[in-house]
Amino acid sequence: MTHNGADHFRSLHHGREPDRPLVLPGPWDAASARAFADAGFPALATPSAGVAASLGYADGDVPADEMFAAVARIVRAAGVPVSADLESGYGLPPKELVARVLETGAVGCNLEDSDPSGALADPDRHADRLAEVCAAADGALFVNARVDTYLRGDTDPAAAIARIRLYEAAGVHGVYPILAPAEHLPVLAAATALPVNVHAPATAPPVAELGRLGARRITFGPGLQRRALGAVAEMARELAGPGAPDPAPTL
């Protein structure tokens, strides 16, 4: 079966020079999606935390219906392939989850292996769930499996690799060991044939260096949204004039 949008998005991850990984900015609303697309990026990847902030929620608190509606607006505005960060899937059964994602027009999704309480999911059960999602999507989605071992305090690359291999066997199309340190990228990349997604905060090495270390896909989480919000806060202070209070902390 041919799925032109997902097939094109998948192809963007492969055949790349090591120092030119796929860079996917993270739009948080329709306007930012249009700005990134107009700048020439071939695809985008929404950050759940950035979208949550734009909707007035803390990360992890967005109702599923609001998240899917926000993703649909981003897809409509972008005009390029969009992958959606869907946290751990909002408790939806795999077939329903896939149907909801496809309704938005997104061609990919991130699914993390932490449960809603923040604890790591059982890797075998999570691999089974990923296999069901991949089967339900039947090639219509690029499924990017986020691996949360580093995020949850286990800094041994062997722990991430064990999950990466299980998820690869389940049929996912990419893996995302979030917060893996740059020095671990070579061993993580060597452990899988799949594209490795790397989170690049402002303090990360340059994109080309991350690519040479093994990253094939670069995303930024909510970092770009927070930079934009910082600019808005600065503008607000200028408008308010001397003696204006510091802005409230972001959600």
PDB file of C-alpha atoms in Angstrom:
ATOM      1  CA  MET A   1       0.000   0.000   0.000  1.00  0.00           C
ATOM      2  CA  THR A   2       1.307   3.471  -0.856  1.00  0.00           C
ATOM      3  CA  HIS A   3       1.048   6.343   1.602  1.00  0.00           C
ATOM      4  CA  ASN A   4       2.578   9.305  -0.198  1.00  0.00           C
ATOM      5  CA  GLY A   5       2.856  11.679   2.768  1.00  0.00           C
ATOM      6  CA  ALA A   6       4.318   9.139   5.171  1.00  0.00           C
ATOM      7  CA  ASP A   7       6.540   7.622   2.470  1.00  0.00           C
ATOM      8  CA  HIS A   8       7.972  11.045   1.638  1.00  0.00           C
ATOM      9  CA  PHE A   9       8.505  11.846   5.314  1.00  0.00           C
ATOM     10  CA  ARG A  10      10.222   8.491   5.846  1.00  0.00           C
ATOM     11  CA  SER A  11      12.510   9.144   2.886  1.00  0.00           C
ATOM     12  CA  LEU A  12      13.707  12.409   4.439  1.00  0.00           C
ATOM     13  CA  HIS A  13      15.409  10.403   7.202  1.00  0.00           C
ATOM     14  CA  HIS A  14      17.551   8.302   4.883  1.00  0.00           C
ATOM     15  CA  GLY A  15      20.415   8.802   2.470  1.00  0.00           C
ATOM     16  CA  ARG A  16      21.684  11.849   4.335  1.00  0.00           C
ATOM     17  CA  GLU A  17      25.284  12.935   4.763  1.00  0.00           C
ATOM     18  CA  PRO A  18      26.419  12.410   8.375  1.00  0.00           C
ATOM     19  CA  ASP A  19      26.845  16.141   8.973  1.00  0.00           C
ATOM     20  CA  ARG A  20      23.411  16.982   7.522  1.00  0.00           C
ATOM     21  CA  PRO A  21      20.811  15.278   9.728  1.00  0.00           C
ATOM     22  CA  LEU A  22      17.133  16.003   9.250  1.00  0.00           C
ATOM     23  CA  VAL A  23      16.298  19.131  11.281  1.00  0.00           C
ATOM     24  CA  LEU A  24      12.650  19.341  12.340  1.00  0.00           C
ATOM     25  CA  PRO A  25      11.649  22.583  14.089  1.00  0.00           C
ATOM     26  CA  GLY A  26       8.800  22.275  16.554  1.00  0.00           C
ATOM     27  CA  PRO A  27       5.788  24.501  15.803  1.00  0.00           C
ATOM     28  CA  TRP A  28       3.416  25.155  18.672  1.00  0.00           C
ATOM     29  CA  ASP A  29       0.612  26.744  16.675  1.00  0.00           C
ATOM     30  CA  ALA A  30      -0.461  27.458  13.107  1.00  0.00           C
ATOM     31  CA  ALA A  31       1.468  30.730  12.813  1.00  0.00           C
ATOM     32  CA  SER A  32       4.771  29.213  13.928  1.00  0.00           C
ATOM     33  CA  ALA A  33       4.207  26.256  11.594  1.00  0.00           C
ATOM     34  CA  ARG A  34       3.789  28.610   8.660  1.00  0.00           C
ATOM     35  CA  ALA A  35       6.926  30.544   9.650  1.00  0.00           C
ATOM     36  CA  PHE A  36       9.066  27.397   9.788  1.00  0.00           C
ATOM     37  CA  ALA A  37       7.653  26.084   6.508  1.00  0.00           C
ATOM     38  CA  ASP A  38       8.234  29.438   4.808  1.00  0.00           C
ATOM     39  CA  ALA A  39      11.867  29.289   5.956  1.00  0.00           C
ATOM     40  CA  GLY A  40      12.304  26.173   3.838  1.00  0.00           C
ATOM     41  CA  PHE A  41      12.221  23.301   6.326  1.00  0.00           C
ATOM     42  CA  PRO A  42      10.972  20.177   4.525  1.00  0.00           C
ATOM     43  CA  ALA A  43       9.008  18.853   7.520  1.00  0.00           C
ATOM     44  CA  LEU A  44       8.102  19.762  11.098  1.00  0.00           C
ATOM     45  CA  ALA A  45       7.612  17.964  14.418  1.00  0.00           C
ATOM     46  CA  THR A  46       5.272  19.334  17.071  1.00  0.00           C
ATOM     47  CA  PRO A  47       6.428  19.367  20.726  1.00  0.00           C
ATOM     48  CA  SER A  48       3.728  18.389  23.204  1.00  0.00           C
ATOM     49  CA  ALA A  49       5.060  20.813  25.831  1.00  0.00           C
ATOM     50  CA  GLY A  50       5.138  23.728  23.393  1.00  0.00           C
ATOM     51  CA  VAL A  51       1.627  23.011  22.160  1.00  0.00           C
ATOM     52  CA  ALA A  52       0.451  22.656  25.768  1.00  0.00           C
ATOM     53  CA  ALA A  53       1.874  26.082  26.659  1.00  0.00           C
ATOM     54  CA  SER A  54       0.166  27.648  23.648  1.00  0.00           C
ATOM     55  CA  LEU A  55      -3.141  26.213  24.851  1.00  0.00           C
ATOM     56  CA  GLY A  56      -2.689  27.328  28.451  1.00  0.00           C
ATOM     57  CA  TYR A  57      -1.836  23.925  29.951  1.00  0.00           C
ATOM     58  CA  ALA A  58       1.129  22.422  31.725  1.00  0.00           C
ATOM     59  CA  ASP A  59       2.953  19.728  29.785  1.00  0.00           C
ATOM     60  CA  GLY A  60       1.022  16.476  30.065  1.00  0.00           C
ATOM     61  CA  ASP A  61      -2.284  18.123  30.991  1.00  0.00           C
ATOM     62  CA  VAL A  62      -3.738  18.769  27.527  1.00  0.00           C
ATOM     63  CA  PRO A  63      -6.963  16.815  26.899  1.00  0.00           C
ATOM     64  CA  ALA A  64      -6.574  14.515  23.905  1.00  0.00           C
ATOM     65  CA  ASP A  65      -9.277  16.289  21.886  1.00  0.00           C
ATOM     66  CA  GLU A  66      -7.525  19.644  22.265  1.00  0.00           C
ATOM     67  CA  MET A  67      -4.158  18.197  21.298  1.00  0.00           C
ATOM     68  CA  PHE A  68      -5.522  16.551  18.159  1.00  0.00           C
ATOM     69  CA  ALA A  69      -7.331  19.764  17.210  1.00  0.00           C
ATOM     70  CA  ALA A  70      -4.123  21.772  17.670  1.00  0.00           C
ATOM     71  CA  VAL A  71      -2.144  19.306  15.560  1.00  0.00           C
ATOM     72  CA  ALA A  72      -4.779  19.524  12.821  1.00  0.00           C
ATOM     73  CA  ARG A  73      -4.462  23.329  12.745  1.00  0.00           C
ATOM     74  CA  ILE A  74      -0.674  23.055  12.533  1.00  0.00           C
ATOM     75  CA  VAL A  75      -0.882  20.525   9.710  1.00  0.00           C
ATOM     76  CA  ARG A  76      -3.332  22.682   7.800  1.00  0.00           C
ATOM     77  CA  ALA A  77      -1.095  25.752   8.092  1.00  0.00           C
ATOM     78  CA  ALA A  78       2.240  24.057   7.487  1.00  0.00           C
ATOM     79  CA  GLY A  79       1.864  22.706   3.959  1.00  0.00           C
ATOM     80  CA  VAL A  80       4.764  20.294   4.660  1.00  0.00           C
ATOM     81  CA  PRO A  81       4.749  16.909   6.429  1.00  0.00           C
ATOM     82  CA  VAL A  82       4.153  17.132  10.179  1.00  0.00           C
ATOM     83  CA  SER A  83       4.920  14.597  12.895  1.00  0.00           C
ATOM     84  CA  ALA A  84       2.976  14.962  16.141  1.00  0.00           C
ATOM     85  CA  ASP A  85       4.252  14.440  19.665  1.00  0.00           C
ATOM     86  CA  LEU A  86       1.427  12.530  21.333  1.00  0.00           C
ATOM     87  CA  GLU A  87       3.034  11.844  24.718  1.00  0.00           C
ATOM     88  CA  SER A  88       2.172   8.258  25.666  1.00  0.00           C
ATOM     89  CA  GLY A  89      -0.948   8.116  23.488  1.00  0.00           C
ATOM     90  CA  TYR A  90      -3.588   9.413  25.923  1.00  0.00           C
ATOM     91  CA  GLY A  91      -4.634   5.902  26.894  1.00  0.00           C
ATOM     92  CA  LEU A  92      -6.283   5.330  23.525  1.00  0.00           C
ATOM     93  CA  PRO A  93      -6.368   1.823  22.027  1.00  0.00           C
ATOM     94  CA  PRO A  94      -3.881   1.531  19.144  1.00  0.00           C
ATOM     95  CA  LYS A  95      -6.471   1.489  16.347  1.00  0.00           C
ATOM     96  CA  GLU A  96      -8.288   4.510  17.744  1.00  0.00           C
ATOM     97  CA  LEU A  97      -5.015   6.356  18.326  1.00  0.00           C
ATOM     98  CA  VAL A  98      -3.915   5.777  14.733  1.00  0.00           C
ATOM     99  CA  ALA A  99      -7.300   6.853  13.384  1.00  0.00           C
ATOM    100  CA  ARG A 100      -7.194  10.073  15.424  1.00  0.00           C
ATOM    101  CA  VAL A 101      -3.665  10.898  14.233  1.00  0.00           C
ATOM    102  CA  LEU A 102      -4.555  10.275  10.604  1.00  0.00           C
ATOM    103  CA  GLU A 103      -7.629  12.502  10.933  1.00  0.00           C
ATOM    104  CA  THR A 104      -5.299  15.425  11.768  1.00  0.00           C
ATOM    105  CA  GLY A 105      -3.327  14.911   8.565  1.00  0.00           C
ATOM    106  CA  ALA A 106      -0.075  14.208  10.430  1.00  0.00           C
ATOM    107  CA  VAL A 107       2.272  11.691   8.824  1.00  0.00           C
ATOM    108  CA  GLY A 108       4.146  10.651  11.960  1.00  0.00           C
ATOM    109  CA  CYS A 109       3.950  10.521  15.725  1.00  0.00           C
ATOM    110  CA  ASN A 110       6.157  10.323  18.797  1.00  0.00           C
ATOM    111  CA  LEU A 111       5.104   7.882  21.498  1.00  0.00           C
ATOM    112  CA  GLU A 112       7.015   7.871  24.768  1.00  0.00           C
ATOM    113  CA  ASP A 113       7.637   4.932  27.072  1.00  0.00           C
ATOM    114  CA  SER A 114       6.858   6.707  30.327  1.00  0.00           C
ATOM    115  CA  ASP A 115       3.392   6.185  31.738  1.00  0.00           C
ATOM    116  CA  PRO A 116       1.249   9.188  32.774  1.00  0.00           C
ATOM    117  CA  SER A 117       2.705   9.064  36.324  1.00  0.00           C
ATOM    118  CA  GLY A 118       6.206   9.568  34.935  1.00  0.00           C
ATOM    119  CA  ALA A 119       7.403   6.017  35.576  1.00  0.00           C
ATOM    120  CA  LEU A 120       9.010   4.011  32.806  1.00  0.00           C
ATOM    121  CA  ALA A 121       6.621   1.617  31.117  1.00  0.00           C
ATOM    122  CA  ASP A 122       7.386  -2.071  31.095  1.00  0.00           C
ATOM    123  CA  PRO A 123       9.508  -2.418  27.931  1.00  0.00           C
ATOM    124  CA  ASP A 124       7.937  -5.648  26.689  1.00  0.00           C
ATOM    125  CA  ARG A 125       4.371  -4.389  27.128  1.00  0.00           C
ATOM    126  CA  HIS A 126       5.297  -1.100  25.507  1.00  0.00           C
ATOM    127  CA  ALA A 127       6.899  -2.918  22.585  1.00  0.00           C
ATOM    128  CA  ASP A 128       3.678  -4.882  22.148  1.00  0.00           C
ATOM    129  CA  ARG A 129       1.691  -1.636  22.094  1.00  0.00           C
ATOM    130  CA  LEU A 130       4.048  -0.122  19.520  1.00  0.00           C
ATOM    131  CA  ALA A 131       3.665  -3.225  17.370  1.00  0.00           C
ATOM    132  CA  GLU A 132      -0.125  -2.791  17.476  1.00  0.00           C
ATOM    133  CA  VAL A 133       0.180   0.896  16.531  1.00  0.00           C
ATOM    134  CA  CYS A 134       2.469   0.056  13.603  1.00  0.00           C
ATOM    135  CA  ALA A 135       0.131  -2.685  12.434  1.00  0.00           C
ATOM    136  CA  ALA A 136      -2.890  -0.387  12.642  1.00  0.00           C
ATOM    137  CA  ALA A 137      -1.071   2.369  10.742  1.00  0.00           C
ATOM    138  CA  ASP A 138       0.026  -0.059   8.014  1.00  0.00           C
ATOM    139  CA  GLY A 139       2.707   2.314   6.755  1.00  0.00           C
ATOM    140  CA  ALA A 140       0.583   5.479   6.936  1.00  0.00           C
ATOM    141  CA  LEU A 141       2.567   6.866   9.901  1.00  0.00           C
ATOM    142  CA  PHE A 142       6.237   7.205  10.780  1.00  0.00           C
ATOM    143  CA  VAL A 143       6.236   5.901  14.349  1.00  0.00           C
ATOM    144  CA  ASN A 144       9.060   7.418  16.396  1.00  0.00           C
ATOM    145  CA  ALA A 145       9.559   5.562  19.678  1.00  0.00           C
ATOM    146  CA  ARG A 146      10.780   7.839  22.448  1.00  0.00           C
ATOM    147  CA  VAL A 147      13.039   6.091  24.961  1.00  0.00           C
ATOM    148  CA  ASP A 148      12.880   7.765  28.371  1.00  0.00           C
ATOM    149  CA  THR A 149      15.603   5.961  30.332  1.00  0.00           C
ATOM    150  CA  TYR A 150      17.915   8.984  30.432  1.00  0.00           C
ATOM    151  CA  LEU A 151      15.017  11.297  31.239  1.00  0.00           C
ATOM    152  CA  ARG A 152      14.090   9.099  34.213  1.00  0.00           C
ATOM    153  CA  GLY A 153      17.632   8.953  35.606  1.00  0.00           C
ATOM    154  CA  ASP A 154      19.116   5.760  34.142  1.00  0.00           C
ATOM    155  CA  THR A 155      22.248   6.994  32.376  1.00  0.00           C
ATOM    156  CA  ASP A 156      23.556   3.573  31.349  1.00  0.00           C
ATOM    157  CA  PRO A 157      23.358   3.399  27.533  1.00  0.00           C
ATOM    158  CA  ALA A 158      22.729  -0.347  27.820  1.00  0.00           C
ATOM    159  CA  ALA A 159      19.311   0.401  29.331  1.00  0.00           C
ATOM    160  CA  ALA A 160      18.366   2.574  26.361  1.00  0.00           C
ATOM    161  CA  ILE A 161      19.781   0.072  23.868  1.00  0.00           C
ATOM    162  CA  ALA A 162      17.708  -2.767  25.318  1.00  0.00           C
ATOM    163  CA  ARG A 163      14.541  -0.759  24.727  1.00  0.00           C
ATOM    164  CA  ILE A 164      15.668   0.485  21.320  1.00  0.00           C
ATOM    165  CA  ARG A 165      16.131  -3.085  20.126  1.00  0.00           C
ATOM    166  CA  LEU A 166      12.740  -4.174  21.438  1.00  0.00           C
ATOM    167  CA  TYR A 167      11.021  -1.256  19.733  1.00  0.00           C
ATOM    168  CA  GLU A 168      12.907  -1.824  16.488  1.00  0.00           C
ATOM    169  CA  ALA A 169      11.707  -5.428  16.512  1.00  0.00           C
ATOM    170  CA  ALA A 170       8.159  -4.107  17.061  1.00  0.00           C
ATOM    171  CA  GLY A 171       8.333  -2.320  13.723  1.00  0.00           C
ATOM    172  CA  VAL A 172       8.848   1.351  14.584  1.00  0.00           C
ATOM    173  CA  HIS A 173      10.561   3.634  12.076  1.00  0.00           C
ATOM    174  CA  GLY A 174      12.754   5.720  14.375  1.00  0.00           C
ATOM    175  CA  VAL A 175      13.956   5.866  17.975  1.00  0.00           C
ATOM    176  CA  TYR A 176      14.369   8.849  20.260  1.00  0.00           C
ATOM    177  CA  PRO A 177      16.568   8.351  23.351  1.00  0.00           C
ATOM    178  CA  ILE A 178      15.666  11.731  24.778  1.00  0.00           C
ATOM    179  CA  LEU A 179      18.375  13.540  26.770  1.00  0.00           C
ATOM    180  CA  ALA A 180      21.057  11.042  25.782  1.00  0.00           C
ATOM    181  CA  PRO A 181      24.415  12.834  26.146  1.00  0.00           C
ATOM    182  CA  ALA A 182      26.293  13.541  22.937  1.00  0.00           C
ATOM    183  CA  GLU A 183      29.110  11.190  23.905  1.00  0.00           C
ATOM    184  CA  HIS A 184      26.666   8.259  23.990  1.00  0.00           C
ATOM    185  CA  LEU A 185      25.336   8.837  20.478  1.00  0.00           C
ATOM    186  CA  PRO A 186      27.890   6.673  18.640  1.00  0.00           C
ATOM    187  CA  VAL A 187      27.086   3.584  20.703  1.00  0.00           C
ATOM    188  CA  LEU A 188      23.339   4.200  20.525  1.00  0.00           C
ATOM    189  CA  ALA A 189      23.420   4.698  16.761  1.00  0.00           C
ATOM    190  CA  ALA A 190      25.549   1.587  16.298  1.00  0.00           C
ATOM    191  CA  ALA A 191      22.934  -0.484  18.146  1.00  0.00           C
ATOM    192  CA  THR A 192      20.151   0.071  15.591  1.00  0.00           C
ATOM    193  CA  ALA A 193      19.527   0.378  11.881  1.00  0.00           C
ATOM    194  CA  LEU A 194      16.840   2.985  12.584  1.00  0.00           C
ATOM    195  CA  PRO A 195      17.297   6.767  12.452  1.00  0.00           C
ATOM    196  CA  VAL A 196      18.184   8.118  15.890  1.00  0.00           C
ATOM    197  CA  ASN A 197      16.354  11.298  16.927  1.00  0.00           C
ATOM    198  CA  VAL A 198      18.322  13.661  19.172  1.00  0.00           C
ATOM    199  CA  HIS A 199      16.900  16.468  21.271  1.00  0.00           C
ATOM    200  CA  ALA A 200      18.988  19.596  20.722  1.00  0.00           C
ATOM    201  CA  PRO A 201      18.663  22.248  23.419  1.00  0.00           C
ATOM    202  CA  ALA A 202      20.486  25.550  23.121  1.00  0.00           C
ATOM    203  CA  THR A 203      23.514  24.055  24.906  1.00  0.00           C
ATOM    204  CA  ALA A 204      23.830  21.077  22.565  1.00  0.00           C
ATOM    205  CA  PRO A 205      26.711  20.718  20.102  1.00  0.00           C
ATOM    206  CA  PRO A 206      26.040  22.113  16.627  1.00  0.00           C
ATOM    207  CA  VAL A 207      23.710  20.117  14.395  1.00  0.00           C
ATOM    208  CA  ALA A 208      26.550  18.964  12.122  1.00  0.00           C
ATOM    209  CA  GLU A 209      28.480  17.593  15.093  1.00  0.00           C
ATOM    210  CA  LEU A 210      25.428  15.734  16.395  1.00  0.00           C
ATOM    211  CA  GLY A 211      25.028  14.231  12.927  1.00  0.00           C
ATOM    212  CA  ARG A 212      28.626  13.060  12.827  1.00  0.00           C
ATOM    213  CA  LEU A 213      28.097  11.423  16.230  1.00  0.00           C
ATOM    214  CA  GLY A 214      25.142   9.424  14.914  1.00  0.00           C
ATOM    215  CA  ALA A 215      22.029  11.621  15.013  1.00  0.00           C
ATOM    216  CA  ARG A 216      19.885  11.377  11.879  1.00  0.00           C
ATOM    217  CA  ARG A 217      17.026  13.566  13.100  1.00  0.00           C
ATOM    218  CA  ILE A 218      17.188  16.682  15.276  1.00  0.00           C
ATOM    219  CA  THR A 219      14.252  18.086  17.240  1.00  0.00           C
ATOM    220  CA  PHE A 220      14.085  20.808  19.876  1.00  0.00           C
ATOM    221  CA  GLY A 221      11.219  19.955  22.200  1.00  0.00           C
ATOM    222  CA  PRO A 222       9.590  23.153  23.502  1.00  0.00           C
ATOM    223  CA  GLY A 223      12.855  25.089  23.236  1.00  0.00           C
ATOM    224  CA  LEU A 224      11.853  27.172  20.221  1.00  0.00           C
ATOM    225  CA  GLN A 225       8.477  28.060  21.736  1.00  0.00           C
ATOM    226  CA  ARG A 226      10.206  29.155  24.932  1.00  0.00           C
ATOM    227  CA  ARG A 227      12.647  31.314  22.980  1.00  0.00           C
ATOM    228  CA  ALA A 228       9.733  32.962  21.215  1.00  0.00           C
ATOM    229  CA  LEU A 229       7.924  33.488  24.516  1.00  0.00           C
ATOM    230  CA  GLY A 230      11.063  35.075  25.930  1.00  0.00           C
ATOM    231  CA  ALA A 231      10.997  37.579  23.070  1.00  0.00           C
ATOM    232  CA  VAL A 232       7.334  38.323  23.773  1.00  0.00           C
ATOM    233  CA  ALA A 233       8.098  38.816  27.477  1.00  0.00           C
ATOM    234  CA  GLU A 234      10.876  41.260  26.614  1.00  0.00           C
ATOM    235  CA  MET A 235       8.543  43.187  24.309  1.00  0.00           C
ATOM    236  CA  ALA A 236       5.921  43.268  27.072  1.00  0.00           C
ATOM    237  CA  ARG A 237       8.432  44.715  29.534  1.00  0.00           C
ATOM    238  CA  GLU A 238       9.398  47.408  27.037  1.00  0.00           C
ATOM    239  CA  LEU A 239       5.754  48.323  26.512  1.00  0.00           C
ATOM    240  CA  ALA A 240       5.032  48.366  30.240  1.00  0.00           C
ATOM    241  CA  GLY A 241       7.954  50.710  30.862  1.00  0.00           C
ATOM    242  CA  PRO A 242      10.122  51.190  33.977  1.00  0.00           C
ATOM    243  CA  GLY A 243       9.053  49.417  37.110  1.00  0.00           C
ATOM    244  CA  ALA A 244       7.208  46.637  35.286  1.00  0.00           C
ATOM    245  CA  PRO A 245       7.244  43.362  37.226  1.00  0.00           C
ATOM    246  CA  ASP A 246       9.122  40.380  35.935  1.00  0.00           C
ATOM    247  CA  PRO A 247       6.884  38.084  33.877  1.00  0.00           C
ATOM    248  CA  ALA A 248       5.263  35.128  35.568  1.00  0.00           C
ATOM    249  CA  PRO A 249       7.074  31.821  35.016  1.00  0.00           C
ATOM    250  CA  THR A 250       5.917  29.882  31.971  1.00  0.00           C
ATOM    251  CA  LEU A 251       3.754  26.804  32.326  1.00  0.00           C
TER     252      LEU A 251
END
